[in-house]
Short mmCIF file of C-alpha atoms and ligand atoms in Angstrom, two decimals:
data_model
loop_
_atom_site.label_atom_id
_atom_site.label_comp_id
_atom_site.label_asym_id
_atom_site.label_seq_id
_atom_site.Cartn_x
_atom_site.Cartn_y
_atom_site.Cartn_z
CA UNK A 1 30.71 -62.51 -31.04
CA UNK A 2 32.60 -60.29 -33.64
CA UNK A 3 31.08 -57.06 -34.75
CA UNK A 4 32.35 -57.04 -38.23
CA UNK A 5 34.71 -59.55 -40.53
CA UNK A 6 38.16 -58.93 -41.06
CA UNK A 7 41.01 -60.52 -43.00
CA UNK A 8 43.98 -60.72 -40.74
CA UNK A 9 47.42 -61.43 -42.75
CA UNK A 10 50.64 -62.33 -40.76
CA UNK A 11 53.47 -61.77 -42.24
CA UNK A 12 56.37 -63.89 -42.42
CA UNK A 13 59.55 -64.03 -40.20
CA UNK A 14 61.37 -65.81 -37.37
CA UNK A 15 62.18 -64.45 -34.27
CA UNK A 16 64.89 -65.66 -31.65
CA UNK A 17 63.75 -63.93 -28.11
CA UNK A 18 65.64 -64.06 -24.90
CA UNK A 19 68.77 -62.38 -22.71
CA UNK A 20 71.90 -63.83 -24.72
CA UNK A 21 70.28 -64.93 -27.97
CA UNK A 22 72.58 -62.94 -29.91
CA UNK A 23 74.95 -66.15 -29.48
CA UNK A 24 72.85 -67.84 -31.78
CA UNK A 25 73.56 -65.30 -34.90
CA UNK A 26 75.55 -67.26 -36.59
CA UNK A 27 73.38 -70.21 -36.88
CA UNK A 28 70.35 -67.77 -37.46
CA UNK A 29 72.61 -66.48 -40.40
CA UNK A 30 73.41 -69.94 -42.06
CA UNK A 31 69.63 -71.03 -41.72
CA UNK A 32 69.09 -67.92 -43.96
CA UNK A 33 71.35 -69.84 -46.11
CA UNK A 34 73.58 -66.79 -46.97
CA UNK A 35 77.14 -66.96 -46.35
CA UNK A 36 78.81 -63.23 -46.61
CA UNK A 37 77.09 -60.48 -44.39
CA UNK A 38 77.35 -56.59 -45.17
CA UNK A 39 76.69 -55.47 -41.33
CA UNK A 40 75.50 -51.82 -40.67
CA UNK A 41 75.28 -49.98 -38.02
CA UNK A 42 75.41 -45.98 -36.61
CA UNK A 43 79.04 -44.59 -35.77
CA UNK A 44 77.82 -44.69 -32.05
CA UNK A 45 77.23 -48.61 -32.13
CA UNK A 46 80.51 -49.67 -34.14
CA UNK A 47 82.05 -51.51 -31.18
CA UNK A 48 79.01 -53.62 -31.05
CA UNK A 49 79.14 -54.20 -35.07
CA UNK A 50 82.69 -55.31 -34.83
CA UNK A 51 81.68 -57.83 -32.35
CA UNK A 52 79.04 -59.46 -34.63
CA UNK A 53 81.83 -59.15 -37.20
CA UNK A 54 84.16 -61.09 -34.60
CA UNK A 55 81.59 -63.24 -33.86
CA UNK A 56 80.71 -63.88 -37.66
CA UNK A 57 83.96 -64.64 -38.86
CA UNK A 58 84.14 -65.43 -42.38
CA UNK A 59 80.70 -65.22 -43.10
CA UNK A 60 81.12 -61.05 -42.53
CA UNK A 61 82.13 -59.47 -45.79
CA UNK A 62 81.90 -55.85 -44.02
CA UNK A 63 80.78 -53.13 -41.81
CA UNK A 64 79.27 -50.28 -42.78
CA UNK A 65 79.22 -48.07 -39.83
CA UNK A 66 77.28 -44.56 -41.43
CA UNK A 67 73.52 -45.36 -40.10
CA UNK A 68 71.70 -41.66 -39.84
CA UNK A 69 67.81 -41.07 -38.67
CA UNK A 70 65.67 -41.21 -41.42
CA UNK A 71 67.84 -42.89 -43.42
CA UNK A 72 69.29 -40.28 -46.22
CA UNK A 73 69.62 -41.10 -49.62
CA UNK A 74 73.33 -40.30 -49.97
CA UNK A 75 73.81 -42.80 -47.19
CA UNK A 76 72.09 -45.13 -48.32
CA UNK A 77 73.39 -45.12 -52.01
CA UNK A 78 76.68 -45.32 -50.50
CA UNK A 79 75.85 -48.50 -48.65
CA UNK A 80 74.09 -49.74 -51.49
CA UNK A 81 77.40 -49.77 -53.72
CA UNK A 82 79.52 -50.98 -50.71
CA UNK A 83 77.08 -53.76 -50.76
CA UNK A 84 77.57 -55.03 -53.97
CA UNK A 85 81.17 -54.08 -54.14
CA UNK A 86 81.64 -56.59 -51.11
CA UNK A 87 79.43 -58.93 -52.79
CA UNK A 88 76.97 -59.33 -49.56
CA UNK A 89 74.22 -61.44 -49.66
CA UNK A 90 72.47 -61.11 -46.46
CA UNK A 91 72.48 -57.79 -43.91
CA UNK A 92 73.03 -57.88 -40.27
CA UNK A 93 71.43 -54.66 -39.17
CA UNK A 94 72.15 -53.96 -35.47
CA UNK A 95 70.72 -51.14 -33.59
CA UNK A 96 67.96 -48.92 -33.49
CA UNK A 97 65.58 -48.25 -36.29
CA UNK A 98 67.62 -45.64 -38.36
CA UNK A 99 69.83 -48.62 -38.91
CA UNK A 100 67.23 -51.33 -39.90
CA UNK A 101 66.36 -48.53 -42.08
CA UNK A 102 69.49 -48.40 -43.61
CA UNK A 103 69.35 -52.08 -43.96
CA UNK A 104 65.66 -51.92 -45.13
CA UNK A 105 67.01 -49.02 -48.04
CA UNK A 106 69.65 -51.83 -49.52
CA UNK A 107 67.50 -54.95 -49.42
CA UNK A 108 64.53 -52.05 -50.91
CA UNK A 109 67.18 -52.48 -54.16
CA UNK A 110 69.42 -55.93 -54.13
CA UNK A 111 66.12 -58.16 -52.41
CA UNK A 112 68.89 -59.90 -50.21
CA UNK A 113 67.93 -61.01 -46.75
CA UNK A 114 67.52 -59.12 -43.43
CA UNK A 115 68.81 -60.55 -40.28
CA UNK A 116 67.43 -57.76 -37.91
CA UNK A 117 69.42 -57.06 -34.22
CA UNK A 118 66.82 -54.20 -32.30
CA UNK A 119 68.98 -52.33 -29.71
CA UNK A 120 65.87 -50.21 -29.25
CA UNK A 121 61.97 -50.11 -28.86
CA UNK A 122 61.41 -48.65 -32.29
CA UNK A 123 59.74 -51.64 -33.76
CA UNK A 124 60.88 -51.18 -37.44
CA UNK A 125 62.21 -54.95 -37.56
CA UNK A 126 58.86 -56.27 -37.56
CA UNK A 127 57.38 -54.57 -40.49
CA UNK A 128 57.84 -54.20 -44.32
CA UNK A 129 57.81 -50.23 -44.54
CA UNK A 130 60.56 -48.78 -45.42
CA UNK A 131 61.57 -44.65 -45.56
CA UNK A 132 63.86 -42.59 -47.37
CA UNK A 133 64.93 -39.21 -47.38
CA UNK A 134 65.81 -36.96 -50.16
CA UNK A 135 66.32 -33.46 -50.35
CA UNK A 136 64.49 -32.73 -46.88
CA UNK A 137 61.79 -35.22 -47.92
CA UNK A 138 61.08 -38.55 -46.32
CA UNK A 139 59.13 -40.98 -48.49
CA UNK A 140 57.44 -44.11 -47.16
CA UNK A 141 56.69 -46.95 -48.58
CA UNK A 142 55.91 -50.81 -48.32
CA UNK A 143 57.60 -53.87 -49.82
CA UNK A 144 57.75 -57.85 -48.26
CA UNK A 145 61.46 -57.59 -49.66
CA UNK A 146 62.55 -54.86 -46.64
CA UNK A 147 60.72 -57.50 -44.24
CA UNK A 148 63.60 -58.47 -42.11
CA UNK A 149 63.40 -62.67 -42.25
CA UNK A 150 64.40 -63.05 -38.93
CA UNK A 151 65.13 -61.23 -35.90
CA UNK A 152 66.90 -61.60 -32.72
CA UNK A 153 65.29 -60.20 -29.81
CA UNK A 154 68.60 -59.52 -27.53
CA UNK A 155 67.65 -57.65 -23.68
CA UNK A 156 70.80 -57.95 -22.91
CA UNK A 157 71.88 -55.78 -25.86
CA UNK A 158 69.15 -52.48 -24.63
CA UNK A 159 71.04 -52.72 -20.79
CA UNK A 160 72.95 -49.75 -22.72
CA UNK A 161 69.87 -47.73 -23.64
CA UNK A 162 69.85 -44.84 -21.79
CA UNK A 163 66.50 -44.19 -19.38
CA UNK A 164 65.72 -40.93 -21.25
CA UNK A 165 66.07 -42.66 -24.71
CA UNK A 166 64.15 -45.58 -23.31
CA UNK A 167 61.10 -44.14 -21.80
CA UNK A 168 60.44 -42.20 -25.57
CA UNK A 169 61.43 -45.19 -27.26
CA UNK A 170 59.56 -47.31 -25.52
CA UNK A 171 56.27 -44.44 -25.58
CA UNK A 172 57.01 -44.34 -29.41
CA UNK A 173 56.24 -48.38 -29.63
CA UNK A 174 52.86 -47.62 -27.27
CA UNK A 175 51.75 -45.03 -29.38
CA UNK A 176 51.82 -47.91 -32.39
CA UNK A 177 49.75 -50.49 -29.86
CA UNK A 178 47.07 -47.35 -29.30
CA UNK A 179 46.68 -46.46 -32.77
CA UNK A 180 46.22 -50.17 -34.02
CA UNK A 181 43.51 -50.72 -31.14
CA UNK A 182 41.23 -47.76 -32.85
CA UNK A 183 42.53 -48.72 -36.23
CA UNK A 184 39.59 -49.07 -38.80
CA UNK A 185 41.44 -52.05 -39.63
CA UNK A 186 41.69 -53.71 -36.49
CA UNK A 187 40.96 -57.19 -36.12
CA UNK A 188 40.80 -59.55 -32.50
CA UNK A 189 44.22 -60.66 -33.36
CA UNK A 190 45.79 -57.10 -33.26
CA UNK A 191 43.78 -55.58 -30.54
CA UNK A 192 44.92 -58.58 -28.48
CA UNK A 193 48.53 -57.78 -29.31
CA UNK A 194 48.13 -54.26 -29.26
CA UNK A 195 46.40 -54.20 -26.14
CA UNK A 196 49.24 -56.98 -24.13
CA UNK A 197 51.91 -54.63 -25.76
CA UNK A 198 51.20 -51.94 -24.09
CA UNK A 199 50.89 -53.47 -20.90
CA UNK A 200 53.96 -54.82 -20.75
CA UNK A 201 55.72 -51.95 -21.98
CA UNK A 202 53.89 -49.70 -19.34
CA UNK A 203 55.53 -52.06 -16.78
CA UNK A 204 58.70 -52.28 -17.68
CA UNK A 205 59.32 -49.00 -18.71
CA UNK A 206 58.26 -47.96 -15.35
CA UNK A 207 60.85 -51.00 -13.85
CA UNK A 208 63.59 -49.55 -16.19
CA UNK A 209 63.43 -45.73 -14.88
CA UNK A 210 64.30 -47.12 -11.49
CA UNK A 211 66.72 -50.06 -12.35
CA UNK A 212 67.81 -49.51 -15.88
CA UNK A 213 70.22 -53.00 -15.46
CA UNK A 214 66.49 -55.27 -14.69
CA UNK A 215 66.82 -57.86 -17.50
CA UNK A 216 63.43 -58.78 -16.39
CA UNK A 217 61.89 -55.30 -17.20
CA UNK A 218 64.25 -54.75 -19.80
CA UNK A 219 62.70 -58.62 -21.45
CA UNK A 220 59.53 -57.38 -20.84
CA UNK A 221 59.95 -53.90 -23.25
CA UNK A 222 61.27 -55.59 -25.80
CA UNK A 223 58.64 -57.95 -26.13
CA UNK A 224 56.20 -55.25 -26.12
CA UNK A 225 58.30 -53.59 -28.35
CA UNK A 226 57.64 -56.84 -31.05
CA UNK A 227 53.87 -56.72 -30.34
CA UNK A 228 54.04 -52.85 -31.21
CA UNK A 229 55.70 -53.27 -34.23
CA UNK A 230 54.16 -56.51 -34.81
CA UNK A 231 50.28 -54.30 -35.10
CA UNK A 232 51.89 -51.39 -36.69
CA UNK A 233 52.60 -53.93 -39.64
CA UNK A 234 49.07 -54.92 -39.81
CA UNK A 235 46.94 -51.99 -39.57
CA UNK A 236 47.10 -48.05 -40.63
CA UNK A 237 48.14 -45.23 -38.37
CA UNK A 238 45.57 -42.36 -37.74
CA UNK A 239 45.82 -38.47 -35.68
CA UNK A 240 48.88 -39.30 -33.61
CA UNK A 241 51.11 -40.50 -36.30
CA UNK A 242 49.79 -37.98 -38.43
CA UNK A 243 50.83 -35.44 -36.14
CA UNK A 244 53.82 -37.12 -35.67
CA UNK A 245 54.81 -37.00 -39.14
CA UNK A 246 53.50 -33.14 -39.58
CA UNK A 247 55.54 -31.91 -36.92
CA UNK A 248 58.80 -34.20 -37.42
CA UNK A 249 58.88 -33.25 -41.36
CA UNK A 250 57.87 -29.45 -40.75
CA UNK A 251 59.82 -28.78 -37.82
CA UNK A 252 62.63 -31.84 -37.82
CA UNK A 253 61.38 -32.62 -34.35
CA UNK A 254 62.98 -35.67 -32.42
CA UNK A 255 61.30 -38.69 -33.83
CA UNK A 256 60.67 -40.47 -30.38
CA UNK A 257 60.17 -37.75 -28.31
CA UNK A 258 57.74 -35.70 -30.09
CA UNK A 259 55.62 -39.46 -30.13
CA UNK A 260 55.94 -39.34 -26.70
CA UNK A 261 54.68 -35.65 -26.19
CA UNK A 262 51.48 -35.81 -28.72
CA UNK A 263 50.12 -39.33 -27.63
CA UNK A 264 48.40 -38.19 -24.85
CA UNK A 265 46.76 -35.38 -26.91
CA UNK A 266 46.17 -37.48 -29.72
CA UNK A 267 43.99 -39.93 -27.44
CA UNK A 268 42.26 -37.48 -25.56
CA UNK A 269 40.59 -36.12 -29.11
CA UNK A 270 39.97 -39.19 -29.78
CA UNK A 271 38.64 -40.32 -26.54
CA UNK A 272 34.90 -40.11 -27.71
CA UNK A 273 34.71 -41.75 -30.47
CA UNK A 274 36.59 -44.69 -29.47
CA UNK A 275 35.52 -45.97 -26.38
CA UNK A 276 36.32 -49.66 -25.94
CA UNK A 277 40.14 -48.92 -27.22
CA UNK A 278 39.95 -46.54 -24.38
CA UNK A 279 38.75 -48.83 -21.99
CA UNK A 280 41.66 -51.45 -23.27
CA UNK A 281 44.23 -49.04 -22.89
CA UNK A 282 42.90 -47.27 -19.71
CA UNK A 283 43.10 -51.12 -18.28
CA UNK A 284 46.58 -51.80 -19.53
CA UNK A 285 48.05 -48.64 -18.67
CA UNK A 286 45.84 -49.37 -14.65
CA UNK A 287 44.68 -46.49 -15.21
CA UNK A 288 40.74 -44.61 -15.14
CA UNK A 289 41.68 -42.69 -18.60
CA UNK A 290 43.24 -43.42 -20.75
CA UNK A 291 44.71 -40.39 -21.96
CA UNK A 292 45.42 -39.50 -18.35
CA UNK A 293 47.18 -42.24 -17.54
CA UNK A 294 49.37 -41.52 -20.92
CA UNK A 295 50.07 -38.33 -19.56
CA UNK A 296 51.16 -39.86 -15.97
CA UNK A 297 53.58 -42.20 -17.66
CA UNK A 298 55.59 -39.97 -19.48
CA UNK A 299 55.48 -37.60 -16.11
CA UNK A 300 56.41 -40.83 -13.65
CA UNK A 301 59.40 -41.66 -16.40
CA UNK A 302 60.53 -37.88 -16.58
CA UNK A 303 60.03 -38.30 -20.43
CA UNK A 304 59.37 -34.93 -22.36
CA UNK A 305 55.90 -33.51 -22.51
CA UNK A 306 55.77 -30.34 -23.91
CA UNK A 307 56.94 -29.53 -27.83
CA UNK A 308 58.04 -26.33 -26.96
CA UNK A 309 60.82 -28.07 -24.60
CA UNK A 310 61.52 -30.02 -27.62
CA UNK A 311 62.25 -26.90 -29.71
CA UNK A 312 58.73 -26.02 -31.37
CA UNK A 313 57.53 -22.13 -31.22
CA UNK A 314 54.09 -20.83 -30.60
CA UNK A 315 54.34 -19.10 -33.86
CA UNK A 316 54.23 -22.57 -35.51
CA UNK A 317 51.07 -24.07 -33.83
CA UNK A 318 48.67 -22.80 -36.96
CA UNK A 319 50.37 -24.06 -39.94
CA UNK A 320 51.28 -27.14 -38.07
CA UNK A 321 47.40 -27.31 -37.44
CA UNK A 322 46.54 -26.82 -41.17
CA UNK A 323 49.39 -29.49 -43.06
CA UNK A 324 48.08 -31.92 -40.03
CA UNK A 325 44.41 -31.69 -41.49
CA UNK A 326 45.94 -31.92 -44.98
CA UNK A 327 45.88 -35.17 -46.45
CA UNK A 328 44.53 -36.83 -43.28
CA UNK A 329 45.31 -40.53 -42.17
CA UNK A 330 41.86 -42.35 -41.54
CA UNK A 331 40.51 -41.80 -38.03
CA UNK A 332 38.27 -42.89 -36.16
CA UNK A 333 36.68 -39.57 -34.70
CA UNK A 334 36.56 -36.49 -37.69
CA UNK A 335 38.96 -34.02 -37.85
CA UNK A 336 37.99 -30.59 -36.52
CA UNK A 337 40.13 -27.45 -37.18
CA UNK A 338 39.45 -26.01 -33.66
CA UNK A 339 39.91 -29.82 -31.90
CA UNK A 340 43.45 -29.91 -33.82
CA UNK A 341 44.82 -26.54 -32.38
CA UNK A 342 43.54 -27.09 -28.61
CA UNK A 343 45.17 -30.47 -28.86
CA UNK A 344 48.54 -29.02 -30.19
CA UNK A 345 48.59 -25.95 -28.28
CA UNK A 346 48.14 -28.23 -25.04
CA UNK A 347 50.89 -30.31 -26.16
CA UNK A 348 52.45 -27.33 -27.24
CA UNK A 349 52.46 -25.92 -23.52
CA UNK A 350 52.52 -29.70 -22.16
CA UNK A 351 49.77 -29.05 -20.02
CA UNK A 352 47.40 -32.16 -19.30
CA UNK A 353 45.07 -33.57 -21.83
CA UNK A 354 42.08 -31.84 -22.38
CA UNK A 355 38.61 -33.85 -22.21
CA UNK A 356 37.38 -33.18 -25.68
CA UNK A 357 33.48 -31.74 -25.66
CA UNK A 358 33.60 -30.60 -29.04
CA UNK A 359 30.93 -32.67 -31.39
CA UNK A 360 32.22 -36.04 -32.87
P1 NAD B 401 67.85 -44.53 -33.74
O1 NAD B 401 67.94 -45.81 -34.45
O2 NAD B 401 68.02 -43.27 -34.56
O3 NAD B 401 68.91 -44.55 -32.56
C1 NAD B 401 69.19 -43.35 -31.84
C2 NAD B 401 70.60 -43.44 -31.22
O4 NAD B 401 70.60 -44.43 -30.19
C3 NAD B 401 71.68 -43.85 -32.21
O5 NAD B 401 72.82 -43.09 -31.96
C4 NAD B 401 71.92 -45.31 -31.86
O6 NAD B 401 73.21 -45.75 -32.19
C5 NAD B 401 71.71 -45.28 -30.36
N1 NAD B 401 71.33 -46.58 -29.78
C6 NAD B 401 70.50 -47.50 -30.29
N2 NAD B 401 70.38 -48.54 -29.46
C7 NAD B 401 71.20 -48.28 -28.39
C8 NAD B 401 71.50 -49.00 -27.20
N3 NAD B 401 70.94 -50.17 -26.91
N4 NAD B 401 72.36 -48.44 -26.34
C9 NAD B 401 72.93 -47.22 -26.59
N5 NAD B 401 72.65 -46.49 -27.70
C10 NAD B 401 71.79 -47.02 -28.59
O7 NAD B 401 66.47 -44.36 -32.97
P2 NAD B 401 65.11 -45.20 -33.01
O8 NAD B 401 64.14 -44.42 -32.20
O9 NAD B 401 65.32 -46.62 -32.69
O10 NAD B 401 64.68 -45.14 -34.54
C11 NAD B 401 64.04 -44.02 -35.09
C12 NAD B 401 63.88 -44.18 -36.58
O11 NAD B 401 63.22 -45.41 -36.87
C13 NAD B 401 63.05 -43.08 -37.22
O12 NAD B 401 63.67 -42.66 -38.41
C14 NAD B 401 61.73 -43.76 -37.52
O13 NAD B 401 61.06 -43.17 -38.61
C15 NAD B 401 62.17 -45.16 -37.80
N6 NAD B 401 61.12 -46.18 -37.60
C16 NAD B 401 60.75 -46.92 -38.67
C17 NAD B 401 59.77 -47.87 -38.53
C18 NAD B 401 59.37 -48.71 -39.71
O14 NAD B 401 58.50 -49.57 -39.59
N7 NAD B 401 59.97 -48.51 -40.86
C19 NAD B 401 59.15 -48.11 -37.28
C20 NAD B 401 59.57 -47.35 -36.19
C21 NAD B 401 60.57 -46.36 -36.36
#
């Protein structure tokens, strides 16, 4: 029945889903048998961190309210020392994933306990990789003690994510469902997940452009956006991220956006040598192709698709070809100089995928 063996190893964590479940933070935060919380959070989402503090009482020794994408160092050696100054011994991280990150960098250090509040699709609560930028330079890594021990999956708390920021947010956590379904890692277990996470991320998102308050659609991204992050925990990235990475690093492109623009292209070159992902995807997304169908979602959700809308310029297209094929992520169809550069200078111009005929 299976093709190959494969070792599948979930990780560990508990997870409180539902509209209203942040009412149940407190007892999540005693069952993590901690009893003073450092809570951080971006400037933009203080109000909401001052109502977990409210809500905490005195089992919140602080906010920290300085959460910034990609998590800089300063930042997070600043919230490192308020940490320990304050004597915290568990984090409440509420928001998007530059604040898990933030949360991520302290616990990286001190080992105390996560309690993880996504306000977006990013997916960063259910894994153990953590990033950290210094001097221009974001470095990845892994470590079980950034692994958020439990999270509460609130809808009611993304009614206040804009439809713009929603549709790439919510692209950025398909793009970790389609790499994990071509993954050379993949297992059954993941390409199930993978697979049902797109699916009902494709629907909701496409509920949520038209009725943004739907707690139904808004339920049914979230939980996507836990099977995305869920497979993005348990298998390697490939192209896309790759490209991702290149162009974000290079070219400080918007993290969720530029996702949302290269997926398409990413899939397309990979088309051939992948085709029952393809056919998975194609058939969550309803569509015949997979990477057209991509393409028609971010078009039917007005999300971005071209990187020189985003702020690229043509003049950048080769060198962002040549540091892509540098130091490649496995993938499942070779890389080809030529393939590369069609595929960026389509997404470049955001014209539709191109079938790739070039050799696999
Ligand atoms: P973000 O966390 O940077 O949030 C963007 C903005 O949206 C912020 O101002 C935030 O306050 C606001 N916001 C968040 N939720 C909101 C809501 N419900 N209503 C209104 N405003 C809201 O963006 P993101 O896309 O969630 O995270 C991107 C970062 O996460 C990147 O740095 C990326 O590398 C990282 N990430 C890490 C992992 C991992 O596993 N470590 C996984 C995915 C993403």
């Amino acid at each position: 029945m299976f093709q190959k063996s494969f070792i599948y190893a979930p990780l560990p964590g508990r997870v409180a889903f539902g509209a209203g479940s942040l009412e149940q933070l407190s007892r999540e935060f005693a069952e993590l048998q901690v009893g003073r919380a450092l809570v951080v959070c971006t400037p933009e989402q203080s109000d909401l961190a001052e109502k977990v503090r409210a809500t905490l009482g005195s089992q919140c020794a602080g906010v920290f309210p300085k959460a910034a994408m990609h998590v800089p160092i300063e930042i997070a050696r600043e919230a490192r020392a308020y940490a320990s100054q304050i004597g915290a011994d568990g984090i409440v991280a509420i928001g998007g994933g530059s604040t898990i990150g933030l949360g991520k960098a302290i616990a990286l250090e001190s080992s105390i306990p996560i309690l993880a509040v996504p306000t977006t699709y990013a997916g960063s609560e259910m894994t153990p990789i953590y990033g950290l930028t210094e001097s221009g330079e974001k470095k990845t890594g892994r470590s079980l003690n950034v692994l958020p021990r439990t999270v509460i999956y609130d809808p009611l708390l993304t009614l206040t994510l804009p439809v713009a920021m929603s549709a790439t947010s919510g692209i950025n956590a398909i793009a970790h469902c389609v790499e994990a379904l071509y993954a050379e890692n993949a297992n059954p277990i993941t390409t199930m997940m993978a697979e049902e996470g797109v699916r009902a991320l494709a629907r909701g998102l496409l509920i949520v452009s038209d009725n943004p308050e739907s707690v139904d659609a808004r339920s049914q991204c979230l939980y996507g956006a836990w099977l995305a992050g869920s497979v993005l925990a348990a298998t390697s990235v490939a192209l896309h991220h790759k490209l991702c990475h290149t162009l974000g690093g290079m070219l400080n492109l918007p993290h969720a956006q530029t996702h949302t623009v290269v997926l398409p292209h990413a899939v397309a070159y990979n088309a051939p040598a992948a085709p029952q992902a393809m056919a998975r995807l194609a058939k969550a997304l309803t569509a015949e192709d997979a990477a057209q169908g991509l393409f028609d979602l971010a078009v039917r959700l007005d999300a971005p698709t071209s990187l020189k809308a985003l702020g690229m310029r043509e003049s950048d297209l080769d060198r962002v070809t040549d540091a892509a094929l540098a130091a490649p992520y496995p993938n499942p169809r070779p890389l080809h100089r030529d393939g590369i550069r069609v595929l960026l200078e389509a997404a470049y111009h955001g014209s539709r995928p191109h079938a790739m005929t070039t050799p696999i």
